[in-house]
Tab-separated table of C-alpha atoms in Angstrom:
chain	number	residue	atom	x	y	z
A	10	MET	CA	12.367	-5.984	-24.587
A	11	ARG	CA	11.128	-7.317	-27.907
A	12	ARG	CA	8.120	-9.570	-27.669
A	13	SER	CA	9.710	-12.048	-29.973
A	14	GLU	CA	12.851	-12.301	-27.776
A	15	VAL	CA	11.419	-12.290	-24.245
A	16	THR	CA	9.770	-15.282	-22.654
A	17	LEU	CA	6.243	-14.453	-21.537
A	18	PHE	CA	3.913	-16.795	-19.857
A	19	THR	CA	0.571	-14.987	-20.374
A	20	SER	CA	-2.503	-17.120	-21.007
A	21	ARG	CA	-6.182	-16.153	-21.414
A	22	GLU	CA	-7.174	-19.561	-19.905
A	23	SER	CA	-8.207	-20.102	-16.287
A	24	GLU	CA	-6.005	-22.314	-14.109
A	25	GLY	CA	-8.933	-23.273	-11.869
A	26	TRP	CA	-7.771	-21.301	-8.831
A	27	GLU	CA	-10.472	-20.502	-6.237
A	28	ASN	CA	-8.647	-17.279	-5.463
A	29	ASP	CA	-9.237	-14.812	-8.284
A	30	THR	CA	-6.087	-12.888	-7.554
A	31	VAL	CA	-3.800	-15.881	-7.887
A	32	GLN	CA	-5.682	-16.956	-11.015
A	33	LEU	CA	-4.966	-13.606	-12.562
A	34	ALA	CA	-1.305	-13.689	-11.473
A	35	VAL	CA	-1.007	-17.086	-13.251
A	36	ARG	CA	-2.923	-15.907	-16.331
A	37	ALA	CA	-0.792	-12.785	-16.535
A	38	GLY	CA	2.302	-14.956	-16.527
A	39	LEU	CA	3.753	-13.575	-13.282
A	40	VAL	CA	3.946	-16.829	-11.330
A	41	ARG	CA	3.807	-20.553	-11.697
A	42	GLN	CA	3.086	-23.070	-8.931
A	43	PHE	CA	5.739	-25.654	-8.038
A	44	GLY	CA	3.660	-27.503	-5.450
A	45	SER	CA	1.607	-26.734	-2.373
A	46	GLY	CA	2.779	-23.418	-0.957
A	47	LEU	CA	5.608	-23.039	-3.489
A	48	PHE	CA	5.632	-20.474	-6.356
A	49	GLY	CA	8.158	-19.488	-8.944
A	50	PHE	CA	8.298	-15.988	-10.432
A	51	THR	CA	8.610	-15.674	-14.220
A	52	PRO	CA	10.680	-12.941	-15.904
A	53	SER	CA	7.693	-10.582	-15.844
A	54	GLY	CA	6.790	-11.424	-12.261
A	55	GLN	CA	10.408	-11.015	-11.190
A	56	ARG	CA	10.480	-7.556	-12.834
A	57	VAL	CA	7.456	-6.558	-10.693
A	58	ARG	CA	9.052	-8.022	-7.530
A	59	ARG	CA	12.370	-6.393	-8.279
A	60	ASN	CA	10.661	-3.010	-8.646
A	61	VAL	CA	8.880	-3.468	-5.359
A	62	ILE	CA	12.151	-4.377	-3.717
A	63	GLY	CA	13.941	-1.389	-5.190
A	64	LEU	CA	11.388	1.014	-3.720
A	65	ILE	CA	11.639	-0.616	-0.314
A	66	GLU	CA	15.468	-0.559	-0.364
A	67	ALA	CA	15.577	3.076	-1.363
A	68	GLU	CA	13.437	4.031	1.588
A	69	MET	CA	15.362	1.852	4.044
A	70	ASN	CA	18.669	3.436	2.852
A	71	ALA	CA	17.142	6.907	3.211
A	72	ILE	CA	16.353	6.452	6.887
A	73	GLY	CA	19.884	5.090	7.698
A	74	GLY	CA	19.486	1.343	7.165
A	75	GLN	CA	22.466	-0.740	6.104
A	76	ALA	CA	21.977	-3.805	3.900
A	77	VAL	CA	23.290	-7.110	5.182
A	78	SER	CA	22.903	-10.747	4.168
A	79	LEU	CA	22.197	-13.449	6.748
A	80	PRO	CA	22.235	-17.180	6.039
A	81	SER	CA	18.872	-18.897	5.803
A	82	LEU	CA	20.516	-22.206	6.811
A	83	GLN	CA	21.451	-22.008	10.475
A	84	HIS	CA	22.651	-24.322	13.227
A	85	LYS	CA	20.542	-25.106	16.309
A	86	ALA	CA	22.743	-23.353	18.870
A	87	ILE	CA	21.620	-19.719	18.458
A	88	TRP	CA	17.935	-20.780	18.295
A	89	LYS	CA	18.304	-22.955	21.362
A	90	GLN	CA	19.891	-19.987	23.152
A	91	SER	CA	16.935	-17.757	22.395
A	92	GLY	CA	14.406	-20.517	23.373
A	93	ARG	CA	12.755	-20.594	19.949
A	94	TRP	CA	14.279	-23.900	18.605
A	95	GLY	CA	11.480	-25.958	17.142
A	96	ASN	CA	8.904	-23.585	18.770
A	97	PHE	CA	8.311	-21.060	16.035
A	98	GLU	CA	4.556	-21.616	15.937
A	99	ASP	CA	5.304	-25.184	14.796
A	100	GLU	CA	6.369	-23.764	11.468
A	101	MET	CA	10.139	-24.194	11.632
A	102	PHE	CA	11.794	-26.505	9.116
A	103	THR	CA	14.360	-28.528	11.099
A	104	PHE	CA	16.656	-31.401	10.002
A	105	GLU	CA	20.129	-32.937	10.501
A	106	ASN	CA	23.039	-32.516	8.124
A	107	ARG	CA	25.307	-35.324	7.043
A	108	ASP	CA	27.377	-34.840	10.281
A	109	GLY	CA	24.330	-35.318	12.496
A	110	GLN	CA	24.197	-31.647	13.409
A	111	ALA	CA	20.732	-30.120	13.950
A	112	MET	CA	19.939	-27.242	11.629
A	113	CYS	CA	16.968	-25.221	10.447
A	114	LEU	CA	15.785	-22.972	7.644
A	115	ALA	CA	15.407	-19.626	9.386
A	116	PRO	CA	11.819	-18.391	9.530
A	117	SER	CA	13.093	-15.043	10.902
A	118	HIS	CA	16.455	-13.512	11.686
A	119	GLU	CA	16.410	-11.962	15.174
A	120	GLU	CA	18.877	-14.606	16.381
A	121	GLY	CA	20.909	-14.150	13.232
A	122	VAL	CA	21.411	-10.434	13.582
A	123	VAL	CA	22.441	-10.894	17.228
A	124	HIS	CA	25.105	-13.318	16.158
A	125	LEU	CA	26.169	-10.972	13.369
A	126	VAL	CA	27.046	-8.041	15.699
A	127	GLU	CA	28.232	-10.086	18.691
A	128	GLY	CA	31.731	-8.916	19.576
A	129	PHE	CA	31.466	-5.776	17.381
A	130	VAL	CA	28.684	-3.813	19.108
A	131	ARG	CA	30.212	-3.168	22.530
A	132	SER	CA	29.682	0.502	23.402
A	133	TYR	CA	26.771	2.900	23.453
A	134	GLU	CA	28.709	4.808	20.769
A	135	ASP	CA	28.269	1.728	18.454
A	136	VAL	CA	24.465	2.205	18.409
A	137	PRO	CA	21.856	2.944	17.182
A	138	ARG	CA	22.169	0.756	14.073
A	139	LEU	CA	19.570	-0.468	11.599
A	140	PHE	CA	20.353	-3.508	9.505
A	141	TYR	CA	18.125	-4.854	6.784
A	142	GLN	CA	17.997	-7.585	4.110
A	143	VAL	CA	15.658	-8.756	1.393
A	144	ALA	CA	15.818	-12.570	1.461
A	145	ARG	CA	13.869	-15.829	1.170
A	146	LYS	CA	12.220	-17.083	4.307
A	147	HIS	CA	10.924	-20.592	5.020
A	148	ARG	CA	7.948	-21.558	7.236
A	149	ASP	CA	6.059	-24.840	7.278
A	150	ASP	CA	2.786	-22.961	7.137
A	151	HIS	CA	-0.554	-24.306	5.869
A	152	PRO	CA	-0.691	-22.998	2.311
A	153	ARG	CA	-3.723	-20.947	1.367
A	154	ASN	CA	-4.756	-17.829	-0.537
A	155	GLY	CA	-2.007	-18.153	-3.111
A	156	LEU	CA	0.930	-15.808	-2.322
A	157	LEU	CA	-0.395	-14.901	1.122
A	158	ARG	CA	0.412	-18.172	2.863
A	159	THR	CA	3.384	-20.083	1.344
A	160	LYS	CA	6.211	-22.176	2.641
A	161	GLU	CA	8.878	-20.094	0.940
A	162	PHE	CA	8.558	-16.316	0.387
A	163	THR	CA	10.498	-13.095	-0.006
A	164	MET	CA	10.606	-10.735	2.965
A	165	LYS	CA	12.338	-7.480	3.740
A	166	ASP	CA	13.330	-7.889	7.374
A	167	ALA	CA	15.188	-5.269	9.394
A	168	TYR	CA	16.541	-5.062	12.974
A	169	SER	CA	17.552	-2.125	15.022
A	170	LEU	CA	19.936	-2.041	18.025
A	171	HIS	CA	19.884	0.591	20.756
A	172	ALA	CA	21.433	1.515	24.116
A	173	THR	CA	18.170	2.944	25.542
A	174	GLU	CA	14.437	2.474	25.324
A	175	GLU	CA	14.128	6.043	24.155
A	176	SER	CA	16.343	5.368	21.184
A	177	LEU	CA	14.323	2.255	20.338
A	178	ASP	CA	11.126	4.338	20.477
A	179	GLU	CA	12.646	6.974	18.138
A	180	TRP	CA	13.799	4.459	15.474
A	181	TYR	CA	10.646	2.431	15.780
A	182	ALA	CA	8.741	5.544	14.809
A	183	ARG	CA	11.224	6.242	12.009
A	184	VAL	CA	10.753	2.829	10.492
A	185	ARG	CA	7.020	2.955	11.028
A	186	ASP	CA	6.767	6.265	9.090
A	187	ALA	CA	8.978	4.761	6.316
A	188	TYR	CA	6.579	1.876	5.954
A	189	CYS	CA	3.668	4.320	5.492
A	190	ARG	CA	5.661	6.108	2.756
A	191	ILE	CA	6.486	2.767	1.055
A	192	PHE	CA	2.905	1.640	0.961
A	193	ASP	CA	1.663	5.072	-0.188
A	194	ALA	CA	4.291	5.096	-2.951
A	195	LEU	CA	3.077	1.647	-4.090
A	196	GLY	CA	-0.522	2.928	-4.215
A	197	ILE	CA	-1.804	0.545	-1.608
A	198	ASP	CA	-4.932	1.350	0.604
A	199	PHE	CA	-3.968	0.287	4.186
A	200	VAL	CA	-4.516	0.782	7.874
A	201	VAL	CA	-2.309	0.365	10.942
A	202	VAL	CA	-3.505	-1.852	13.782
A	203	ASP	CA	-2.168	-2.811	17.209
A	204	ALA	CA	-1.126	-6.415	17.286
A	205	GLU	CA	0.142	-9.148	19.481
A	206	ASN	CA	3.876	-9.935	19.559
A	207	SER	CA	3.193	-13.713	19.797
A	208	VAL	CA	6.288	-15.734	18.814
A	209	MET	CA	8.457	-12.680	18.275
A	210	GLY	CA	8.244	-11.465	21.900
A	211	GLY	CA	8.802	-7.918	23.118
A	212	SER	CA	6.561	-5.179	24.441
A	213	ALA	CA	4.567	-3.798	21.550
A	214	SER	CA	3.849	-4.276	17.813
A	215	GLU	CA	1.768	-2.898	14.964
A	216	GLU	CA	0.514	-4.467	11.781
A	217	PHE	CA	0.048	-2.774	8.431
A	218	VAL	CA	-3.074	-4.253	6.858
A	219	ALA	CA	-4.255	-3.685	3.273
A	220	LEU	CA	-7.948	-3.450	2.625
A	221	VAL	CA	-9.201	-6.053	0.146
A	222	GLU	CA	-12.348	-7.890	-0.796
A	223	THR	CA	-10.856	-11.379	-0.199
A	224	GLY	CA	-8.140	-11.390	2.490
A	225	SER	CA	-6.583	-13.508	5.178
A	226	THR	CA	-7.892	-11.604	8.266
A	227	ALA	CA	-11.124	-9.997	9.402
A	228	LEU	CA	-10.775	-6.266	9.603
A	229	VAL	CA	-12.764	-3.334	10.943
A	230	SER	CA	-11.485	-0.019	9.566
A	231	CYS	CA	-12.419	3.641	9.175
A	232	GLU	CA	-14.180	4.707	5.986
A	233	THR	CA	-12.549	8.176	6.000
A	234	ASP	CA	-9.896	8.639	3.284
A	235	GLY	CA	-6.457	8.912	4.776
A	236	CYS	CA	-7.483	7.719	8.249
A	237	ARG	CA	-5.338	4.699	9.166
A	238	VAL	CA	-7.473	3.391	12.036
A	239	GLY	CA	-8.207	-0.376	11.912
A	240	VAL	CA	-8.623	-3.302	14.262
A	241	THR	CA	-8.361	-7.080	13.771
A	242	ASP	CA	-9.045	-10.060	16.065
A	243	GLU	CA	-5.484	-9.729	17.309
A	244	SER	CA	-5.642	-6.003	18.099
A	245	GLY	CA	-7.026	-6.283	21.604
A	246	ASP	CA	-9.447	-3.416	20.807
A	247	GLY	CA	-12.592	-5.490	21.337
A	248	HIS	CA	-14.652	-2.372	22.097
A	249	LEU	CA	-14.434	-1.235	18.465
A	250	ALA	CA	-16.838	-2.747	15.956
A	251	ALA	CA	-18.426	-2.091	12.615
A	252	GLY	CA	-20.922	0.810	12.832
A	253	ASP	CA	-19.004	2.515	15.615
A	254	SER	CA	-17.445	5.985	15.205
A	255	CYS	CA	-13.717	6.214	14.630
A	256	PRO	CA	-11.904	7.225	17.823
A	257	VAL	CA	-9.502	9.399	15.797
A	258	CYS	CA	-11.539	11.206	13.114
A	259	GLY	CA	-15.149	10.463	13.990
A	260	GLY	CA	-15.827	8.603	10.745
A	261	ARG	CA	-17.790	5.375	10.468
A	262	LEU	CA	-16.068	1.989	11.027
A	263	THR	CA	-16.916	-0.761	8.598
A	264	ALA	CA	-16.240	-4.516	8.492
A	265	GLY	CA	-14.179	-6.109	5.729
A	266	GLU	CA	-11.131	-8.213	5.118
A	267	GLY	CA	-7.482	-7.445	5.023
A	268	ILE	CA	-4.007	-8.677	4.162
A	269	GLU	CA	-1.109	-8.173	6.566
A	270	ILE	CA	1.647	-6.571	4.485
A	271	GLY	CA	4.015	-5.315	7.167
A	272	HIS	CA	4.757	-5.696	10.880
A	273	VAL	CA	6.918	-3.673	13.323
A	274	PHE	CA	7.944	-4.899	16.757
A	275	LYS	CA	9.511	-3.375	19.869
A	276	LEU	CA	11.532	-6.455	21.015
A	277	GLY	CA	13.260	-4.791	23.933
A	278	THR	CA	15.833	-7.200	25.393
A	279	ARG	CA	14.031	-10.400	24.392
A	280	TYR	CA	17.038	-11.616	22.245
A	281	SER	CA	19.959	-9.680	23.696
A	282	VAL	CA	19.646	-11.017	27.203
A	283	PRO	CA	19.798	-14.742	26.307
A	284	ALA	CA	22.816	-14.001	24.069
A	285	GLY	CA	24.532	-11.715	26.531
A	286	LEU	CA	24.567	-8.895	24.041
A	287	THR	CA	25.394	-5.738	26.045
A	288	VAL	CA	26.861	-2.240	25.589
A	289	ASP	CA	28.977	-0.199	27.950
A	290	THR	CA	27.337	3.098	28.824
A	291	ALA	CA	28.921	6.508	29.416
A	292	ASP	CA	28.918	6.121	33.177
A	293	GLY	CA	30.822	2.842	32.966
A	294	SER	CA	27.858	0.535	33.550
A	295	THR	CA	26.685	-2.230	31.231
A	296	ARG	CA	23.199	-2.732	29.904
A	297	PRO	CA	21.497	-5.192	27.501
A	298	VAL	CA	20.928	-3.946	23.933
A	299	GLN	CA	17.380	-2.846	23.146
A	300	MET	CA	16.135	-4.242	19.793
A	301	GLY	CA	13.454	-3.649	17.192
A	302	SER	CA	12.263	-5.891	14.376
A	303	TYR	CA	10.513	-4.763	11.196
A	304	GLY	CA	9.178	-6.922	8.334
A	305	ILE	CA	7.517	-6.409	4.934
A	306	GLY	CA	6.121	-9.309	2.909
A	307	VAL	CA	7.345	-8.628	-0.661
A	308	ASP	CA	5.318	-11.388	-2.337
A	309	ARG	CA	2.306	-10.287	-0.375
A	310	LEU	CA	2.651	-6.812	-1.778
A	311	VAL	CA	2.524	-8.177	-5.358
A	312	HIS	CA	-0.634	-10.106	-4.389
A	313	THR	CA	-2.157	-7.055	-2.711
A	314	LEU	CA	-1.488	-4.720	-5.671
A	315	ILE	CA	-3.303	-7.178	-7.974
A	316	GLU	CA	-6.123	-7.655	-5.502
A	317	GLN	CA	-6.759	-3.927	-4.954
A	318	HIS	CA	-6.319	-2.648	-8.516
A	319	ALA	CA	-7.014	-5.376	-11.155
A	320	ASP	CA	-9.956	-5.076	-13.512
A	321	ASP	CA	-11.682	-7.395	-15.920
A	322	ASP	CA	-8.874	-6.965	-18.515
A	323	GLY	CA	-6.031	-7.892	-16.150
A	324	CYS	CA	-3.487	-6.382	-13.802
A	325	ARG	CA	-3.357	-2.595	-13.084
A	326	TRP	CA	-0.253	-1.310	-11.372
A	327	PRO	CA	-0.739	2.178	-9.801
A	328	VAL	CA	1.314	5.059	-11.152
A	329	THR	CA	2.275	7.336	-8.171
A	330	GLU	CA	4.648	10.227	-7.724
A	331	THR	CA	7.535	7.731	-7.310
A	332	GLY	CA	6.639	5.740	-10.464
A	333	THR	CA	5.255	2.301	-10.946
A	334	VAL	CA	6.178	-1.325	-10.202
A	335	ALA	CA	4.720	-2.568	-13.515
A	336	PRO	CA	6.948	-4.998	-15.428
A	337	TYR	CA	7.209	-2.462	-18.270
A	338	THR	CA	6.371	1.261	-18.354
A	339	LEU	CA	5.291	1.258	-21.981
A	340	ALA	CA	3.885	-1.135	-24.536
A	341	ILE	CA	4.727	-0.210	-28.163
A	342	VAL	CA	1.945	-1.692	-30.215
A	343	PRO	CA	2.308	-1.421	-33.967
A	344	LEU	CA	-0.617	-2.294	-36.264
A	345	ASP	CA	1.802	-4.534	-38.049
A	346	TYR	CA	5.572	-4.723	-37.672
A	347	ASP	CA	6.676	-3.780	-41.182
A	348	GLY	CA	8.065	-0.930	-43.232
A	349	ALA	CA	7.758	2.623	-41.914
A	350	ILE	CA	5.740	1.474	-38.880
A	351	ALA	CA	8.414	-0.954	-37.831
A	352	GLN	CA	11.077	1.758	-38.183
A	353	ALA	CA	9.044	4.143	-36.030
A	354	ALA	CA	8.478	1.361	-33.443
A	355	ASP	CA	12.178	0.702	-33.284
A	356	ARG	CA	12.884	4.426	-32.759
A	357	LEU	CA	10.399	4.554	-29.910
A	358	HIS	CA	11.968	1.414	-28.418
A	359	ASP	CA	15.408	3.131	-28.359
A	360	THR	CA	14.292	6.536	-27.077
A	361	CYS	CA	11.956	5.203	-24.380
A	362	GLY	CA	14.475	2.592	-23.102
A	363	ARG	CA	14.711	-0.949	-24.422
A	364	ASP	CA	14.791	-2.469	-20.962
A	365	GLU	CA	11.649	-0.624	-19.715
A	366	THR	CA	9.448	-1.014	-22.796
A	367	LEU	CA	7.840	-3.999	-24.411
A	368	LEU	CA	7.885	-3.835	-28.227
A	369	PHE	CA	5.218	-6.117	-29.817
A	370	ASP	CA	7.154	-7.200	-32.899
A	371	ASP	CA	5.944	-10.823	-33.105
A	372	PRO	CA	4.348	-11.286	-36.519
A	373	ASP	CA	2.229	-14.159	-35.284
A	374	GLN	CA	0.205	-11.897	-32.967
A	375	THR	CA	-2.812	-9.914	-34.121
A	376	ILE	CA	-3.325	-6.367	-33.047
A	377	GLY	CA	-6.123	-7.540	-30.738
A	378	GLU	CA	-3.868	-10.037	-29.089
A	379	ARG	CA	-1.222	-7.358	-28.541
A	380	PHE	CA	-3.715	-5.049	-26.880
A	381	ALA	CA	-5.062	-7.912	-24.678
A	382	GLU	CA	-1.546	-9.059	-23.581
A	383	SER	CA	-0.532	-5.472	-22.715
A	384	ASP	CA	-3.638	-5.055	-20.555
A	385	LEU	CA	-3.220	-8.408	-18.928
A	386	LEU	CA	0.312	-7.531	-17.824
A	387	GLY	CA	-0.968	-4.175	-16.632
A	388	ILE	CA	1.462	-2.018	-18.585
A	389	PRO	CA	0.545	1.603	-17.670
A	390	ARG	CA	0.719	3.053	-21.253
A	391	LYS	CA	0.462	1.900	-24.945
A	392	ALA	CA	2.028	3.722	-27.831
A	393	VAL	CA	-0.179	2.597	-30.737
A	394	LEU	CA	1.234	2.903	-34.272
A	395	GLY	CA	-1.771	2.274	-36.498
A	396	ASN	CA	-3.773	3.913	-39.278
A	397	ASN	CA	-3.714	7.288	-37.544
A	398	PHE	CA	0.111	7.209	-37.554
A	399	ARG	CA	0.130	6.391	-41.257
A	400	GLU	CA	-2.169	9.327	-41.973
A	401	THR	CA	-0.906	11.993	-39.674
A	402	GLY	CA	2.441	10.804	-38.183
A	403	GLU	CA	1.006	11.018	-34.668
A	404	VAL	CA	1.236	8.239	-32.077
A	405	GLU	CA	-1.883	7.239	-30.160
A	406	LEU	CA	-0.751	7.261	-26.535
A	407	GLU	CA	-3.262	5.473	-24.331
A	408	THR	CA	-3.179	4.854	-20.572
A	409	ARG	CA	-4.144	1.565	-18.965
A	410	ASP	CA	-7.364	3.361	-17.786
A	411	GLY	CA	-8.289	4.295	-21.339
A	412	ASP	CA	-7.338	7.973	-21.530
A	413	THR	CA	-5.992	8.744	-25.032
A	414	GLU	CA	-3.980	11.582	-26.565
A	415	PHE	CA	-2.357	11.949	-29.989
A	416	VAL	CA	1.245	13.172	-29.849
A	417	GLU	CA	4.288	13.458	-32.053
A	418	LEU	CA	6.679	10.482	-32.077
A	419	GLU	CA	9.382	12.633	-30.489
A	420	GLN	CA	7.182	13.544	-27.564
A	421	VAL	CA	6.404	10.042	-26.375
A	422	ALA	CA	9.575	9.437	-24.368
A	423	ASP	CA	9.274	12.694	-22.399
A	424	ILE	CA	5.560	12.084	-21.655
A	425	VAL	CA	6.188	8.528	-20.507
A	426	SER	CA	9.185	9.540	-18.331
A	427	ARG	CA	6.972	12.108	-16.578
């Protein structure tokens, strides 16, 4: 993208948010508020969110998930059948359409996936199956903490179907492990805690909680690197407290705050029994389908990445073995966009990928403003074409963390791609 052609919403001014993370997301031009609990994502913000979604989808596909799309707008019948109509923690948006029919904006899709497979999943040979979608969800929550509690948000939700409890246990573990790989690939520091099933029902569940300075839940977690032990108020592990020894590795437990970024549930037959969803077994008998439910808060991940990694200059998006979710992988920063420097900047733009690089070609920007905007967006690398390039022909390649090397123009694309 050329800076003069793309619409950016960056600003060095404060929007007056009490939450520093949301204030930075607004300053960096990633989001704009549309009202209490409602946020829009700008082109740069949507690029980050799309990169997060791409990583999640790749992992879900790798473990055998199949993408589906379920309607957010649903009729009352399937929710009445499950017993959750109007009872989703008092957060369900309900209304009547022009024909007087009761409808809702689905806060979750357990009922929806049961309706999707009804009449098609009939035999034990039709399962196990794992269906997932990345879609907007709606809950009449009390807005707070920016992107952590909103009335509309993006979620990756998945649902598994099984003939036996053993199959459910196997796929639950498969998805749980995939979630750990997703969060590791994003560069998020997190723990896994036992949790209550609450409105979802079922027999067991676990939360993935990111460690932050300002979060939405109180957290006690192990200090040892790589140890995933943690407890919250909903964990039911009241015997574990800050200062205790970790029951797994022996490390010290400390108190802090966290953000729930994912949740996995063993639903059992909570939704299949009310709907009469059964499979025929090999011995000719019939049994209710066992189900699992698995969610990741996409917008929460964006918030968490900013919260955990930002510095005084702006956003910082981790670069891991799988890449980065930054809006651009490289900022091309010429001292001035003119003559030989402009020609070299254009060559870099072509060889490094026009869609993945941001070329600062706007003549109204100073070199200082270009550096500041690149850092505010959290772009992992800058290719600086300045006085050194004029004298030696070498590009100053600088990481977001300040590490610098001088390389030939032709080397930049290969280094960035690695």
